[in-house]
Short mmCIF file of C-alpha atoms in Angstrom, two decimals:
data_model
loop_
_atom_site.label_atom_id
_atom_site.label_comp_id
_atom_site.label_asym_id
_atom_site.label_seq_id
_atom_site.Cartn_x
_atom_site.Cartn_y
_atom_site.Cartn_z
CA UNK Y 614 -3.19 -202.01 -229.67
CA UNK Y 615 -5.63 -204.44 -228.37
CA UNK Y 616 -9.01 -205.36 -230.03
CA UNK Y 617 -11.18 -208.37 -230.48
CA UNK Y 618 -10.77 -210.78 -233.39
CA UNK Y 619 -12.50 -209.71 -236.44
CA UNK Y 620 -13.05 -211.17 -239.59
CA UNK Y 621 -13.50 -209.14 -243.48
CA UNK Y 622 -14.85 -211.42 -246.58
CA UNK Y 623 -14.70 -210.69 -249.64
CA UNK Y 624 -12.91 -211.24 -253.45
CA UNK Y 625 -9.03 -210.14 -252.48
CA UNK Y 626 -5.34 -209.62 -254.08
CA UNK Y 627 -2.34 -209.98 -253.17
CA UNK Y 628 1.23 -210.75 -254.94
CA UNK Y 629 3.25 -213.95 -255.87
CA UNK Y 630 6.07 -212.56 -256.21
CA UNK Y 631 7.81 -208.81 -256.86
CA UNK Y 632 6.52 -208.12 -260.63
CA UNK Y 633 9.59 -205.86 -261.51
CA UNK Y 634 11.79 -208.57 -260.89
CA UNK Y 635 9.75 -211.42 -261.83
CA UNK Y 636 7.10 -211.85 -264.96
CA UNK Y 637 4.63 -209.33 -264.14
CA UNK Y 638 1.67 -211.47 -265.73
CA UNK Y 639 1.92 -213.99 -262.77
CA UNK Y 640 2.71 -211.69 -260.00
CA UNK Y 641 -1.12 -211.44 -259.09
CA UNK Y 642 -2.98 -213.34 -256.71
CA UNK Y 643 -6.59 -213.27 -257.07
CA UNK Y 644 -9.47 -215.16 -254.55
CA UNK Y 645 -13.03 -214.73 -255.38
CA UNK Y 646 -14.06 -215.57 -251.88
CA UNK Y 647 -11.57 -214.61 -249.03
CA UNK Y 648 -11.81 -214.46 -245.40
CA UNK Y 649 -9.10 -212.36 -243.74
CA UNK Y 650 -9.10 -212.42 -240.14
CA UNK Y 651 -7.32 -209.92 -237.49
CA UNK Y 652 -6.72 -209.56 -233.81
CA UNK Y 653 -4.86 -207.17 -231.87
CA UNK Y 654 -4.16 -205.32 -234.92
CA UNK Y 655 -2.45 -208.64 -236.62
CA UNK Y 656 -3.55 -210.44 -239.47
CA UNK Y 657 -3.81 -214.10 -238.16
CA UNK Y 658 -5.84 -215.58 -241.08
CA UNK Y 659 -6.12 -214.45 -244.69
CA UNK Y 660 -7.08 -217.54 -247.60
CA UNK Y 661 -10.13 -218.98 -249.02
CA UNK Y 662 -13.02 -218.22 -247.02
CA UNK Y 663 -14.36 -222.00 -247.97
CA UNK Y 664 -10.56 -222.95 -246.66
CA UNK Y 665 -10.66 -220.57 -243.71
CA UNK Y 666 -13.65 -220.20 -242.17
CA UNK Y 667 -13.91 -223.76 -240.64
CA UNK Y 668 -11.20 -222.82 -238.69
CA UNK Y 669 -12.55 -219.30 -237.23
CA UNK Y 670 -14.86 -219.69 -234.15
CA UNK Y 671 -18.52 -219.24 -234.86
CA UNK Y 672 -19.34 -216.43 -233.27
CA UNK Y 673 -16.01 -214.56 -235.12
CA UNK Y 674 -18.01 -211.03 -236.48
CA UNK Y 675 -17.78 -210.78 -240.05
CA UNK Y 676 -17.63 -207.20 -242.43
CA UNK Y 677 -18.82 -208.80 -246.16
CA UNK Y 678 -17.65 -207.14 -249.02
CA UNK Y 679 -18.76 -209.33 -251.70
CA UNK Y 680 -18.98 -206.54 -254.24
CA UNK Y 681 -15.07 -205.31 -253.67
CA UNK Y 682 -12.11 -206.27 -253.88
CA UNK Y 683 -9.67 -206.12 -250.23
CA UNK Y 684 -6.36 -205.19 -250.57
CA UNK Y 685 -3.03 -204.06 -248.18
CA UNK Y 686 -3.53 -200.51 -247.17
CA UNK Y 687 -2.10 -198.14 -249.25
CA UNK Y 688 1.26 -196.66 -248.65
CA UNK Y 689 2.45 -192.95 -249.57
CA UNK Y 690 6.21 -192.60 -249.17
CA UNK Y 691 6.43 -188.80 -250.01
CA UNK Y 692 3.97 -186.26 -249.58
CA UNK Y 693 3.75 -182.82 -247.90
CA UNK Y 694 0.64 -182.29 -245.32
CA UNK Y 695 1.43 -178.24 -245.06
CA UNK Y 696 0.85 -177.63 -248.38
CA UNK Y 697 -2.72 -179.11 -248.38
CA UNK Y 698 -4.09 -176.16 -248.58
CA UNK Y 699 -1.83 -174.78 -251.99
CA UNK Y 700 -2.88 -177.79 -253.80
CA UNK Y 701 -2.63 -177.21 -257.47
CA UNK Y 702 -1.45 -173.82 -257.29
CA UNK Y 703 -1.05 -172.22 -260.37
CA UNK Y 704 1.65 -172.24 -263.05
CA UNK Y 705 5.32 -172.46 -261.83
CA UNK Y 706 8.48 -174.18 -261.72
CA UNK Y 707 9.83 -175.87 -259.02
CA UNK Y 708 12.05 -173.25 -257.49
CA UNK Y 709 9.44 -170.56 -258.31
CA UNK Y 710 6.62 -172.24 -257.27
CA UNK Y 711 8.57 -172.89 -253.71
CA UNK Y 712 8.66 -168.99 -252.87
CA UNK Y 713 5.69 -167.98 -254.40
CA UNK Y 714 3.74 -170.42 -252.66
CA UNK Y 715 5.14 -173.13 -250.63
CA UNK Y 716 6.87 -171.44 -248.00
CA UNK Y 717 4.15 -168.69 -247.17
CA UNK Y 718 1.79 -171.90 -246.89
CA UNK Y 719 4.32 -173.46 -244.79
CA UNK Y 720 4.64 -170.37 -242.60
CA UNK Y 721 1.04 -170.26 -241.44
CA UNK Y 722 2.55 -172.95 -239.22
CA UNK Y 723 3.67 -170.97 -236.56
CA UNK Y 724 0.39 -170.77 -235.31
CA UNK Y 725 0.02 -173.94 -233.24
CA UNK Y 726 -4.15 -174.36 -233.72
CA UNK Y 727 -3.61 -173.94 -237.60
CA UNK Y 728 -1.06 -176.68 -237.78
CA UNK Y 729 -3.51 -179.00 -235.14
CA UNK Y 730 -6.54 -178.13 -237.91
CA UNK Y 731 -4.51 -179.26 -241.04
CA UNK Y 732 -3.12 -182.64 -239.55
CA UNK Y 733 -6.95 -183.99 -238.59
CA UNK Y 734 -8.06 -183.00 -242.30
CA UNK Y 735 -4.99 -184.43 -243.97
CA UNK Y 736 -5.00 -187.87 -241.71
CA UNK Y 737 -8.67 -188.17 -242.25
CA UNK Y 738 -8.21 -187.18 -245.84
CA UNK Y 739 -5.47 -190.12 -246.18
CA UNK Y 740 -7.95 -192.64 -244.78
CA UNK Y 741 -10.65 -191.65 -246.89
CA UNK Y 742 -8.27 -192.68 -250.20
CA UNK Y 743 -7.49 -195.78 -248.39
CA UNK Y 744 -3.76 -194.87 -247.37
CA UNK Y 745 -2.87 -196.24 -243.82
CA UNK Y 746 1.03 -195.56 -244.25
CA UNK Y 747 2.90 -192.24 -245.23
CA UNK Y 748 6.40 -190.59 -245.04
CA UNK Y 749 5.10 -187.12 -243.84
CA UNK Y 750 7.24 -183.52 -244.18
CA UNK Y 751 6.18 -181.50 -241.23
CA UNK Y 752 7.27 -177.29 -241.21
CA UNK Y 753 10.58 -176.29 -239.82
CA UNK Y 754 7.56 -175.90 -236.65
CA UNK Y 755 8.60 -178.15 -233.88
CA UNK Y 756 5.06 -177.95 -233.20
CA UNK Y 757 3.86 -178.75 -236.83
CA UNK Y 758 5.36 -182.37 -236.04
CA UNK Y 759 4.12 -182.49 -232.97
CA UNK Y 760 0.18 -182.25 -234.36
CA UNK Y 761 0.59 -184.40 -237.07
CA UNK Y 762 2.11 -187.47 -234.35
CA UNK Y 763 -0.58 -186.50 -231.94
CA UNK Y 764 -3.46 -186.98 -234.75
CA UNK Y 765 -2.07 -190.18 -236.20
CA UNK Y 766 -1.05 -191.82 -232.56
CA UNK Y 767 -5.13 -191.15 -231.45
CA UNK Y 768 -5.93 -192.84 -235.16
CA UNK Y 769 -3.81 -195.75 -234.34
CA UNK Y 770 -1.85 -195.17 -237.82
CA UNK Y 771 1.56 -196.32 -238.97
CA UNK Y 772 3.11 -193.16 -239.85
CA UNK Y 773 6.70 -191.71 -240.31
CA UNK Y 774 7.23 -187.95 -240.11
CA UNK Y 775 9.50 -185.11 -239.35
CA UNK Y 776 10.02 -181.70 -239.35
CA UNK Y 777 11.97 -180.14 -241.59
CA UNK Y 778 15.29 -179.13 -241.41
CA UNK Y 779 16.57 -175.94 -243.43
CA UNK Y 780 19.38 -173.14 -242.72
CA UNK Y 781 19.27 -171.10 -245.85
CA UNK Y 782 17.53 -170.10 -249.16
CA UNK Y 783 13.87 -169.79 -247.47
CA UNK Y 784 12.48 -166.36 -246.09
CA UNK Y 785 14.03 -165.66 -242.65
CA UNK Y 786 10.76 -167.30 -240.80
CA UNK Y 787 11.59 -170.51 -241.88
CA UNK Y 788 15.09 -170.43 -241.16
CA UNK Y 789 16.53 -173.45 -238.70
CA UNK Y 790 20.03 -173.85 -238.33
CA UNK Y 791 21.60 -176.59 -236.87
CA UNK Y 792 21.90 -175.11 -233.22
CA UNK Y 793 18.05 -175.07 -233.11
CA UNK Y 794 16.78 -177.42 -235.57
CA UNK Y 795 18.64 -180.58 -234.26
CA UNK Y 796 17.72 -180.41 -230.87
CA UNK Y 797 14.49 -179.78 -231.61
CA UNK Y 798 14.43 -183.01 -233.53
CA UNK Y 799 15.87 -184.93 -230.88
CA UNK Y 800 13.58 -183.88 -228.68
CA UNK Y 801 11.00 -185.01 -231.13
CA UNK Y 802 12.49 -188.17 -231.42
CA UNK Y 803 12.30 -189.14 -227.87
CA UNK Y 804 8.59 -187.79 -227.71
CA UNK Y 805 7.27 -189.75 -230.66
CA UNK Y 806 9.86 -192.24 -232.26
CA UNK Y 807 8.25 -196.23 -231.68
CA UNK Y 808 5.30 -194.69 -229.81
CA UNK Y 809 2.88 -196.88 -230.83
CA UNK Y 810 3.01 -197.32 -234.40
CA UNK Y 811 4.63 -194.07 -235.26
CA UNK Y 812 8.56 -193.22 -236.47
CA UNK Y 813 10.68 -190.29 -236.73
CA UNK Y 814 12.19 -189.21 -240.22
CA UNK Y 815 14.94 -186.97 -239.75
CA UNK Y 816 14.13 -184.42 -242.56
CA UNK Y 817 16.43 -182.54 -244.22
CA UNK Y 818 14.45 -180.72 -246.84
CA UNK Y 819 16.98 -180.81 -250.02
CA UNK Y 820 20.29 -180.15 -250.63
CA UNK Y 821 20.17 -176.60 -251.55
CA UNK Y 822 18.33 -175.57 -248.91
CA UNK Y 823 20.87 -177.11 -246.32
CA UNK Y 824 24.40 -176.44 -245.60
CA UNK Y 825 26.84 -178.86 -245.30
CA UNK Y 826 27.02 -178.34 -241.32
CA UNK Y 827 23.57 -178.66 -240.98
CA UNK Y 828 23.40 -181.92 -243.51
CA UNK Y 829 26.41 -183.38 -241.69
CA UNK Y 830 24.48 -182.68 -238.28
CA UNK Y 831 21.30 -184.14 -239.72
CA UNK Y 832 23.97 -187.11 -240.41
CA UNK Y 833 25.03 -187.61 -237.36
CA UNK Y 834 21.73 -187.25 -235.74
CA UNK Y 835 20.69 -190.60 -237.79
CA UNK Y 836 23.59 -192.36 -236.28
CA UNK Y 837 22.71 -191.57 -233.09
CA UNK Y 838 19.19 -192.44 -233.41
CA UNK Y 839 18.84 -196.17 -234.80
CA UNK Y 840 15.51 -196.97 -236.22
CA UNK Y 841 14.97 -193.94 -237.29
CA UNK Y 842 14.02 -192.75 -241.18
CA UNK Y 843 15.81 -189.98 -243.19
CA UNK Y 844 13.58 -188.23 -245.91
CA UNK Y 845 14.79 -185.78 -248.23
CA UNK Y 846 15.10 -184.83 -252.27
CA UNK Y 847 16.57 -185.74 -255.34
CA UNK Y 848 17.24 -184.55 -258.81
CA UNK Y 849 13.84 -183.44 -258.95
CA UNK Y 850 14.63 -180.82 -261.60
CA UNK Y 851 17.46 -179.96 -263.61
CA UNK Y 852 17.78 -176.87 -262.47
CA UNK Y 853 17.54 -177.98 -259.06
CA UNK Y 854 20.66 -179.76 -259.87
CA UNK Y 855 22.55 -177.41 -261.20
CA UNK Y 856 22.19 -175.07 -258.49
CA UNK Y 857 23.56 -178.47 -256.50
CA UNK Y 858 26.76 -178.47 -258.28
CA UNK Y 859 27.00 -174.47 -257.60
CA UNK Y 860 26.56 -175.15 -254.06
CA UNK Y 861 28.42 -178.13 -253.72
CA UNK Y 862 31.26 -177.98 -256.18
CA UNK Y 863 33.02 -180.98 -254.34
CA UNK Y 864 30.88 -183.18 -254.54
CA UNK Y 865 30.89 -185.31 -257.85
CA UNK Y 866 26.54 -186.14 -257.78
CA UNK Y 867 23.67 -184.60 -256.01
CA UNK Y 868 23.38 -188.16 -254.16
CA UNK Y 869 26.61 -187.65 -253.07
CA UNK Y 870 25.98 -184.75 -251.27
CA UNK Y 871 23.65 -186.83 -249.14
CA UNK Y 872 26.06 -189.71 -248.64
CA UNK Y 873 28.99 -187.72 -247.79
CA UNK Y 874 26.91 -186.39 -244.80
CA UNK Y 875 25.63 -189.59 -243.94
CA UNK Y 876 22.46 -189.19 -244.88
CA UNK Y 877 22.46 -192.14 -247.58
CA UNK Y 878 21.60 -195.94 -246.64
CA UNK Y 879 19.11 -197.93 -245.83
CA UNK Y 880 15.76 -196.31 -244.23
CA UNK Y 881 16.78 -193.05 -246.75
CA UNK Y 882 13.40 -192.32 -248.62
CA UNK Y 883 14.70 -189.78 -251.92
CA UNK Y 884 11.84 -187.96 -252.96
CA UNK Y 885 11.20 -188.37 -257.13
CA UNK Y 886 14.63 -188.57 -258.33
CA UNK Y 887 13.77 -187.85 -261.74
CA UNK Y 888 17.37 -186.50 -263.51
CA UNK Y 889 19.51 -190.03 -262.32
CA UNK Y 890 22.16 -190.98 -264.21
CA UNK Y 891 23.28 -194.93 -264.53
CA UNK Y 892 26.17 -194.03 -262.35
CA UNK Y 893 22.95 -192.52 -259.67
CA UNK Y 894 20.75 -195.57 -260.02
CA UNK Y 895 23.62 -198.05 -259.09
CA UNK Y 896 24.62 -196.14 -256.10
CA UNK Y 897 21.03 -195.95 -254.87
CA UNK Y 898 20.94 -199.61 -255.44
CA UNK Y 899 24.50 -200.14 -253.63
CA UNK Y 900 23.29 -197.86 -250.54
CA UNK Y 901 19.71 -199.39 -249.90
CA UNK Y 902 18.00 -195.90 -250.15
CA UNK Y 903 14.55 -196.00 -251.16
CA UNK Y 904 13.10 -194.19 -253.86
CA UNK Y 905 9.60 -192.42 -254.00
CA UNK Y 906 8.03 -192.12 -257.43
CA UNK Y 907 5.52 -188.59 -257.29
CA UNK Y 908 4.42 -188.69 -261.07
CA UNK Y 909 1.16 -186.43 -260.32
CA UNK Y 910 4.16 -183.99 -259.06
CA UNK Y 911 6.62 -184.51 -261.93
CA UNK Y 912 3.81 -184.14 -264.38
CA UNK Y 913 2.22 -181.18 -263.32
CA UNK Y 914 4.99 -178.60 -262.66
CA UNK Y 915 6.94 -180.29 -265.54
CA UNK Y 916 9.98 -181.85 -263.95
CA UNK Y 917 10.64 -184.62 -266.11
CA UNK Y 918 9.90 -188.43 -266.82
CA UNK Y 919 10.94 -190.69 -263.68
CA UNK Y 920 12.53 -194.66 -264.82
CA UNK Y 921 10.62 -196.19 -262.73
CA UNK Y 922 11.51 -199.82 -264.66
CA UNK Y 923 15.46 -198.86 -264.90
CA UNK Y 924 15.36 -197.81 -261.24
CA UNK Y 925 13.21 -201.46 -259.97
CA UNK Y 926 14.55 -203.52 -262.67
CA UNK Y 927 17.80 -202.83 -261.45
CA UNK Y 928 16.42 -203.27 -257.45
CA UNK Y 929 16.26 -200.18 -256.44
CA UNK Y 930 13.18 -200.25 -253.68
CA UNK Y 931 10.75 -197.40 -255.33
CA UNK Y 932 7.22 -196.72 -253.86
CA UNK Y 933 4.49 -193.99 -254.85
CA UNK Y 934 4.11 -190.82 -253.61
CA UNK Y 935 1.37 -188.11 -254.06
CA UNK Y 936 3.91 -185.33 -253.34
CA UNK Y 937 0.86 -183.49 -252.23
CA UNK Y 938 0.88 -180.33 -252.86
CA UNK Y 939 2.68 -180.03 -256.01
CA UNK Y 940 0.82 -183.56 -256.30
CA UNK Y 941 -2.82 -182.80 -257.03
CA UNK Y 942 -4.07 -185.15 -254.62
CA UNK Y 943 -4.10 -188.14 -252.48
CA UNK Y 944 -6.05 -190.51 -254.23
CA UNK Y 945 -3.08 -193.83 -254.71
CA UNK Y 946 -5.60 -194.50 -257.57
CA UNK Y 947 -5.29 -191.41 -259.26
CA UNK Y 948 -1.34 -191.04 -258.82
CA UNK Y 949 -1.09 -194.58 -260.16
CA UNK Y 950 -3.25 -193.24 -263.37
CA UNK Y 951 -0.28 -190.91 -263.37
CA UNK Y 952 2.16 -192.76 -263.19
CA UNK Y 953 0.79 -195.36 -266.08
CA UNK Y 954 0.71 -192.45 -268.22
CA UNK Y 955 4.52 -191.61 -267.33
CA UNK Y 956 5.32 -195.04 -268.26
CA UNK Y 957 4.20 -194.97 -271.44
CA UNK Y 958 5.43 -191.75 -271.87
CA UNK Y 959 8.63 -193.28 -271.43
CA UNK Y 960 8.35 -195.80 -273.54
CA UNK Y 961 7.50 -198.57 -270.99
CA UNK Y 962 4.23 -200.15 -270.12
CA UNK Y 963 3.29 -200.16 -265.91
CA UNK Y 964 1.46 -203.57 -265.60
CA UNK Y 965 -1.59 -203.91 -263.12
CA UNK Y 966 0.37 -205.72 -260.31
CA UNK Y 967 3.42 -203.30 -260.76
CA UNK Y 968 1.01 -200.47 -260.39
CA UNK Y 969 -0.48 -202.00 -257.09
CA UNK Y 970 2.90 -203.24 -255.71
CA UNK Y 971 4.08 -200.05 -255.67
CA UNK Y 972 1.32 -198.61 -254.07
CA UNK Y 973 1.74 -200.96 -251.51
CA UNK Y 974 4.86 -203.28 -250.82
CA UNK Y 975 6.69 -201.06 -253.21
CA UNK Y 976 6.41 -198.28 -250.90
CA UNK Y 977 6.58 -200.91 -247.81
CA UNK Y 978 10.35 -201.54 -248.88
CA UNK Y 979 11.23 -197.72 -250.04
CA UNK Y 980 11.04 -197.42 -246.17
CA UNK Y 981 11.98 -200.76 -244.68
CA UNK Y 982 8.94 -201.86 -243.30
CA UNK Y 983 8.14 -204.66 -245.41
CA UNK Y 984 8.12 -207.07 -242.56
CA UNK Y 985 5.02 -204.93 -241.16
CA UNK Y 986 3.18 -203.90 -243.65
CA UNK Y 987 2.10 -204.16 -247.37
CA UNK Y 988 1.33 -207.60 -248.41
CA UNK Y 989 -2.08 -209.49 -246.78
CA UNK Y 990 -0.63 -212.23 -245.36
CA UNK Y 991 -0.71 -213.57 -241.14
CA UNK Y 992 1.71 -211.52 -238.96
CA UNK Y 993 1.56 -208.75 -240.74
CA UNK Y 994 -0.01 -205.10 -239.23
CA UNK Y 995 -3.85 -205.24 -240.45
CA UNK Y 996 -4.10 -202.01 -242.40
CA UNK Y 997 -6.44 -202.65 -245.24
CA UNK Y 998 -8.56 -201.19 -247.88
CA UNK Y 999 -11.61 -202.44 -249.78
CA UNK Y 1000 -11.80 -200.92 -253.16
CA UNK Y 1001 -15.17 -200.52 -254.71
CA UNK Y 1002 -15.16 -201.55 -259.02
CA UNK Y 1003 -18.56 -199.84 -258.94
CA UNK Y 1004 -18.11 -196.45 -257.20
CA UNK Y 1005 -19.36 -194.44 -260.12
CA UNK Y 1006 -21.55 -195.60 -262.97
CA UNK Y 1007 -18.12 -195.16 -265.78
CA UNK Y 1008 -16.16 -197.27 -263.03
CA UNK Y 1009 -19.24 -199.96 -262.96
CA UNK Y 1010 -19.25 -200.31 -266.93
CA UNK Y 1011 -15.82 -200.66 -267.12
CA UNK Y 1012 -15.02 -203.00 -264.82
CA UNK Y 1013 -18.01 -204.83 -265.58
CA UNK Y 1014 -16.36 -205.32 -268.69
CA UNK Y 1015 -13.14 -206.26 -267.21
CA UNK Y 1016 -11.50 -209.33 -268.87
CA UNK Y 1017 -10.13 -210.48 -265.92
CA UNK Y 1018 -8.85 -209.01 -261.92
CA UNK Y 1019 -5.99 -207.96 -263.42
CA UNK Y 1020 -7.89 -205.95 -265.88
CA UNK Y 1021 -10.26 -204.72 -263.14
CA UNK Y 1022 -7.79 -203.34 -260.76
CA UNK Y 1023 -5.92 -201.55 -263.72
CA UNK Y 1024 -9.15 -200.11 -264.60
CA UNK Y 1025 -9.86 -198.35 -260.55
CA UNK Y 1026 -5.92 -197.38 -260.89
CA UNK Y 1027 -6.85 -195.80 -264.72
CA UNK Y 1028 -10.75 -194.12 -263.61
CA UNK Y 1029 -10.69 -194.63 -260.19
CA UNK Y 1030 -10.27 -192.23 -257.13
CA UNK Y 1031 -11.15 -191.43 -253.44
CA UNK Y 1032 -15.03 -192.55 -254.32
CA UNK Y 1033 -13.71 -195.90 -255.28
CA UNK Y 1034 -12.59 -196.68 -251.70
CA UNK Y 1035 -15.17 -198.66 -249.74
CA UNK Y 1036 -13.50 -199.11 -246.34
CA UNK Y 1037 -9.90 -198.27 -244.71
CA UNK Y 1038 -8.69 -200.61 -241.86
CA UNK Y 1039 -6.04 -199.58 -239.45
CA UNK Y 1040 -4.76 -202.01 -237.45
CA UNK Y 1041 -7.55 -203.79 -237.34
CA UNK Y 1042 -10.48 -200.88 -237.05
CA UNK Y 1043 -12.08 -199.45 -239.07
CA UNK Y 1044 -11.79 -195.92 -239.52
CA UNK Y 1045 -13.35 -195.07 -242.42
CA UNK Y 1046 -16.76 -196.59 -244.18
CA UNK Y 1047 -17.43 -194.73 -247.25
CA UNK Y 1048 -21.55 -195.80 -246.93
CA UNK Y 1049 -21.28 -195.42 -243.27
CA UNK Y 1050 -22.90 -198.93 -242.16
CA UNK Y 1051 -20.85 -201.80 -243.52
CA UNK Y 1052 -22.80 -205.32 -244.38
CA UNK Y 1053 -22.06 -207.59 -241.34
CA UNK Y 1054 -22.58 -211.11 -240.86
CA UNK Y 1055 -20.99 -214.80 -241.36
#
């Protein structure tokens, strides 16, 4: 993607270091004044603006933010953009609330023009919370995926998606056994895979939903197809996992399902993995999978308490995900509220910079693109967002209040939501202005 140089300045944050496996308290960077610069969809300059600017050419256009605070794009490594339209659907379990609504939402997309409609609103509905990376679960629709690449390719966006592959325990409509469903994903992977920006995740939706042919298939398919993502689920429930071991009596874990079919390794995103024993979290560590954390999920159909500091302490790479639409929104900020609240539910405490790392890099490493995106620094992809401390008068006290940055972004991750974000970047555009005339100038 080609476009002129262009300069954003403004206070900004970045990391030190990884605060799980570091001392959290120093992870944070913090400049008052910043100047990041981009070309070509690069960052080429990001540092003091004092430091920096000297060094920019004088006519370089300038977006000043000097009332927010720029950050890496946000990046959400599990979510669901059929079941936009069933979020926060009353009152069910997992496995209930997956027939009673989930799969009649999901098979409204085998109208073409419905699936088209949903992918603009959710990718413009991503931008507008300031996410410019996400893991995506299309329908069993070859045509679902198809939409959703289309709409993010046209945006420019960094996305990874697939549709879904399932052969049994879904109404008859939904159905895809491995004769259809993995041709139809390779097709889909030469269509879309490293067009642009964009990346295939072969999708197997979860265990139970799969036989072992058609996991073994999905398997192979990832062998075949290097580069490529695999997204799927994990001891999400416990009774999810107990239907596992009926199903899969062999196998000695639910991750072992996946690894015995190939389907466990690096570029494997598990979806909330909330039931893990030691035995799990060691394996996951071993293997190089990725983890998404979806605490707005967990919390509100009751699945359980994720580790998030066993499962990073111990280097697992965990991101966020909204898990949209058992997750009751997009908002990064409001999932991280969640997820705070799991924490200390659990007896932990989720620090400011572990709370924007895994918004970010966090969820930059759950799916191995941490030498493209995540962190501000030169060479990397320039997707950013500009957070706004003042977006609503109980934000603007607060923060105004703040003891320090540290406190301040804890306090947009703890009150703030889609209002709080200013301006979303992507690759180097901007694609969406809050106010809708940014402040230019030097």
């Amino acid at each position: 993607m080609t476009n002129g140089p262009l300069g954003l300045r403004g206070p900004a944050y970045g990391f030190r270091h990884d605060p799980f496996a570091g001392e959290a308290d120093t992870a944070l960077a913090f400049w008052p004044d910043a100047l990041v610069v981009m070309r070509d969809g690069i960052v080429t300059a990001f540092g003091d603006h004092a430091a920096e600017r000297p060094r920019q050419p004088d006519d370089l256009p300038v977006h000043r933010y000097p009332d927010g605070i720029i950050g890496p794009g946000f990046v959400d490594a599990h979510v669901h953009y059929p079941q936009m339209e069933m979020t926060g659907a009353f009152g069910e379990t997992l496995l209930d609330w997956l027939r009673r609504y989930t799969f009649p939402a999901e098979a409204r997309f085998a109208d073409p023009a419905h699936a088209a409609r949903i992918a603009r609103i959710f990718l413009r509905e991503l931008l507008r919370a300031g996410t410019t990376t996400a893991a995506v679960y299309c329908t069993v629709h070859e045509h679902s995926a198809d939409a959703l690449f289309a709409e993010a390719a046209r945006l420019g966006m960094r996305l990874a998606a697939g549709k879904v592959l399932m052969d049994r325990h879904a109404p008859e409509g939904l159905l895809d056994g491995a004769d259809h469903g993995i041709p139809a994903t390779q097709r889909l992977i030469d269509r879309w895979h490293g067009r642009g920006r964009l990346l295939y995740a072969i999708t197997p939706r979860f265990a139970p939903a799969c036989t072992d042919e058609a996991l073994r298939a999905a398997g192979r398919l990832w062998c075949d197809n290097p580069g490529t993502l695999v997204q799927t689920h994990l001891c999400e429930t416990e009774a999810e996992i107990a239907w596992v071991r009926e199903l899969f009596p062999g196998a000695p874990s639910y991750l072992d399902v996946y690894a015995r079919a190939g389907l466990a390794g690096p570029g494997a995103v598990m979806g909330h993995a909330v039931h893990v024993t030691e035995a799990d979290i060691a394996a996951l560590r071993r293997s190089g999978c990725g983890v998404a954390h979806c605490p707005s999920s967990n919390l509100f159909l009751g699945s359980g308490l994720f580790r998030l500091h066993d499962m990073a302490g111990e280097g697992v790479r965990v991101g966020l995900g909204s898990d949209v639409g058992a997750g009751t929104g997009l908002s990064p900020l409001r999932t991280l509220g969640d997820a705070y609240k799991v924490a200390r539910l659990g007896g932990a405490r989720l620090h400011p910079a572990q709370a924007f790392w895994l918004a970010t890099r966090g969820g930059a490493e759950a799916m191995r693109l941490e030498d493209r995106i995540g962190t501000l620094v030169p060479g990397m992809e320039a997707d950013l967002v500009v957070l706004d401390p003042a977006a609503t008068p109980a934000l603007a006290l607060r923060t105004g209040a703040a003891a320090d940055p540290a406190d301040r972004l804890f306090a947009l991750a703890a009150l703030g939501d889609e209002r709080a974000v200013r301006a979303t970047y992507v690759a180097g555009r901007l694609v969406h202005d809050r106010d809708a005339a940014g402040e230019t100038g030097r």
